[in-house]
Coordinates of C-alpha atoms in Angstrom, one line a residue:
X1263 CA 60.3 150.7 80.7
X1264 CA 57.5 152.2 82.8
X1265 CA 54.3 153.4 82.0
X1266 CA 52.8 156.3 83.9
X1267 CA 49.4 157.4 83.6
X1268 CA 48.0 160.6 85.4
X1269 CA 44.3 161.4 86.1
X1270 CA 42.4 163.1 88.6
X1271 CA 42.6 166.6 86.5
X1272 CA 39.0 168.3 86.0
X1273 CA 37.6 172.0 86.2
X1274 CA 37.6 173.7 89.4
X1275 CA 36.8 176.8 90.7
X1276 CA 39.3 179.1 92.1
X1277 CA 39.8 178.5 96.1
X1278 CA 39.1 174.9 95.5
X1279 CA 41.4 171.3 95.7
X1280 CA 42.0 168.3 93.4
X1281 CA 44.9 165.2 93.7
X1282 CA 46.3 164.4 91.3
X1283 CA 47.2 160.7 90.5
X1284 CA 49.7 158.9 88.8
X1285 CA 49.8 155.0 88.4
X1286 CA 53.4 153.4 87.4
X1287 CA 53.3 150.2 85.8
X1288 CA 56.7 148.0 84.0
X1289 CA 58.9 147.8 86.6
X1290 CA 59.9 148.2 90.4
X1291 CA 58.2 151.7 91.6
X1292 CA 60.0 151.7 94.7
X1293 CA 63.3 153.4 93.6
X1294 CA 62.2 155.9 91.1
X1295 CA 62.0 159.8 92.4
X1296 CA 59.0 161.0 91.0
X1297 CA 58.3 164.9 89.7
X1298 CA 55.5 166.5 88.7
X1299 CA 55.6 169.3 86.3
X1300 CA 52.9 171.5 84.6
X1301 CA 52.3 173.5 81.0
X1302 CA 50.1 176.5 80.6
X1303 CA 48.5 177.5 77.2
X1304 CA 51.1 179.3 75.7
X1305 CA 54.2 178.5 78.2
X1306 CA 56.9 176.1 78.6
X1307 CA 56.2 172.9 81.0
X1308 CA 57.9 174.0 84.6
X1309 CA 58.8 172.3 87.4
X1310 CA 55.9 171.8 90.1
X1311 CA 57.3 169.3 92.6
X1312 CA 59.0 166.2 93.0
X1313 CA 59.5 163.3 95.4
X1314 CA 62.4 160.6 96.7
X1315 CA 61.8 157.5 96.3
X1316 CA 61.1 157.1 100.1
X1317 CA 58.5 160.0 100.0
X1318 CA 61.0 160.9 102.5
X1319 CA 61.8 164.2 100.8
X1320 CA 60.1 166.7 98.7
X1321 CA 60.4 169.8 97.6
X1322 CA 58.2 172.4 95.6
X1323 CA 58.4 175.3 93.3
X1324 CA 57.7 178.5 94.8
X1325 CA 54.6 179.0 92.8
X1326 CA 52.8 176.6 94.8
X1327 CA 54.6 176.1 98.2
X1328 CA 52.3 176.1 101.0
X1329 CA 49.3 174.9 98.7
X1330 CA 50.7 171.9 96.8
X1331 CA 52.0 168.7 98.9
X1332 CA 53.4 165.4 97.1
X1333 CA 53.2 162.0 98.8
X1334 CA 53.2 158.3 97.6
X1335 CA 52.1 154.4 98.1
X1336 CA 54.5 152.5 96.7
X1337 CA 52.9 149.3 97.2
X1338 CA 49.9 150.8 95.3
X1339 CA 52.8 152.1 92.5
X1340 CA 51.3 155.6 92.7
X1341 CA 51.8 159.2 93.2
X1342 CA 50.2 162.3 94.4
X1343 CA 49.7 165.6 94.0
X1344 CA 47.3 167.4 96.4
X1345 CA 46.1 170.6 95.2
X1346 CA 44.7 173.5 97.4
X1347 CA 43.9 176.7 97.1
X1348 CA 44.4 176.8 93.4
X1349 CA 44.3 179.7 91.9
X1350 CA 43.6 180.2 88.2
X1351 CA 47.1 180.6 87.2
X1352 CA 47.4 176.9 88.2
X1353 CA 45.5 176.2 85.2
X1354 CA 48.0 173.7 82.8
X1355 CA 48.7 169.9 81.7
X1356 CA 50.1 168.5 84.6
X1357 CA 52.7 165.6 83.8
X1358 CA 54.3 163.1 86.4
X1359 CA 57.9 162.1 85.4
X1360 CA 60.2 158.8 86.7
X1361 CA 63.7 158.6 87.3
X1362 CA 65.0 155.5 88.5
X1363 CA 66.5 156.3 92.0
X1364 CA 69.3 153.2 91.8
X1365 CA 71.1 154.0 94.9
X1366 CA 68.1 154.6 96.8
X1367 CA 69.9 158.4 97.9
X1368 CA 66.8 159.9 98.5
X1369 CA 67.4 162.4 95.6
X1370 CA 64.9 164.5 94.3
X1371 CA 65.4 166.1 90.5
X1372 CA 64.3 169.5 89.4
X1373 CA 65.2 169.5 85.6
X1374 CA 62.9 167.9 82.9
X1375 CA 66.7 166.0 81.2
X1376 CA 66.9 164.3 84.5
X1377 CA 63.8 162.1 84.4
X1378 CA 63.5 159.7 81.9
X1379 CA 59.8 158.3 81.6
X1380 CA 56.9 160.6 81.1
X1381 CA 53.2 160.5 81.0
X1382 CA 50.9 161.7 79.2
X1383 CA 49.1 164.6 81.5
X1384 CA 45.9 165.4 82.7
X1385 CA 44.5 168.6 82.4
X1386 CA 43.5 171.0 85.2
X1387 CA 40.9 174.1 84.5
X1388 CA 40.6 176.1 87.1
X1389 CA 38.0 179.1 87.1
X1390 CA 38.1 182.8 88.6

């Protein structure tokens, strides 16, 4: 099993940055990819970004390319999600997700069915 807790959400005004934490815990960090994905009031959680286990690779939805970058310390067992410029419409419950990289391939995974262990979110406001 592994535990993932997120924090680092808050309000913010529009224009403005937050990271984004998340802190594994439960077993080896160093070979799960990592994603971060968001829900809006209303809408279905969506894909945001995601990592390799290496922090070698990454990739990010269109939505927030060129605003959003993902990096992480495995020795600290964390992740991040650095957030700037947001815009309103960035306002959701962003969730980190772990899925166990056992080939070390340096895949990254797009699809909430591929990433087994979820946490429980932290909630980003952001104002006009």
């Amino acid at each position: 099993q592994v535990q993932l807790v997120e924090s680092g959400g808050g309000l913010v005004q529009a224009g403005g940055s937050l990271r984004l934490s998340c802190a594994a815990s439960g077993r080896t960090f160093s070979n799960y990819a990592m994603g971060w994905f968001r829900q809006a009031p209303g809408k279905q959680r969506e894909f945001v970004a995601a990592i390799s286990w290496s922090g070698g690779r990454t990739d990010f939805a269109d939505s927030v390319k060129g605003r959003f970058t993902a990096s992480r310390d495995n020795a600290k067992n964390t992740v991040y999600l650095q957030m700037n410029s947001l815009k309103p419409e960035d306002t959701a419950v962003y969730y980190c997700a772990a899925q166990v990289d056992r080939q070390y391939s340096g895949r990254i995974y797009y699809r909430q069915y591929e990433y087994a262990y979820w946490g429980q979110g932290t909630e980003v406001l952001v104002s006009s």
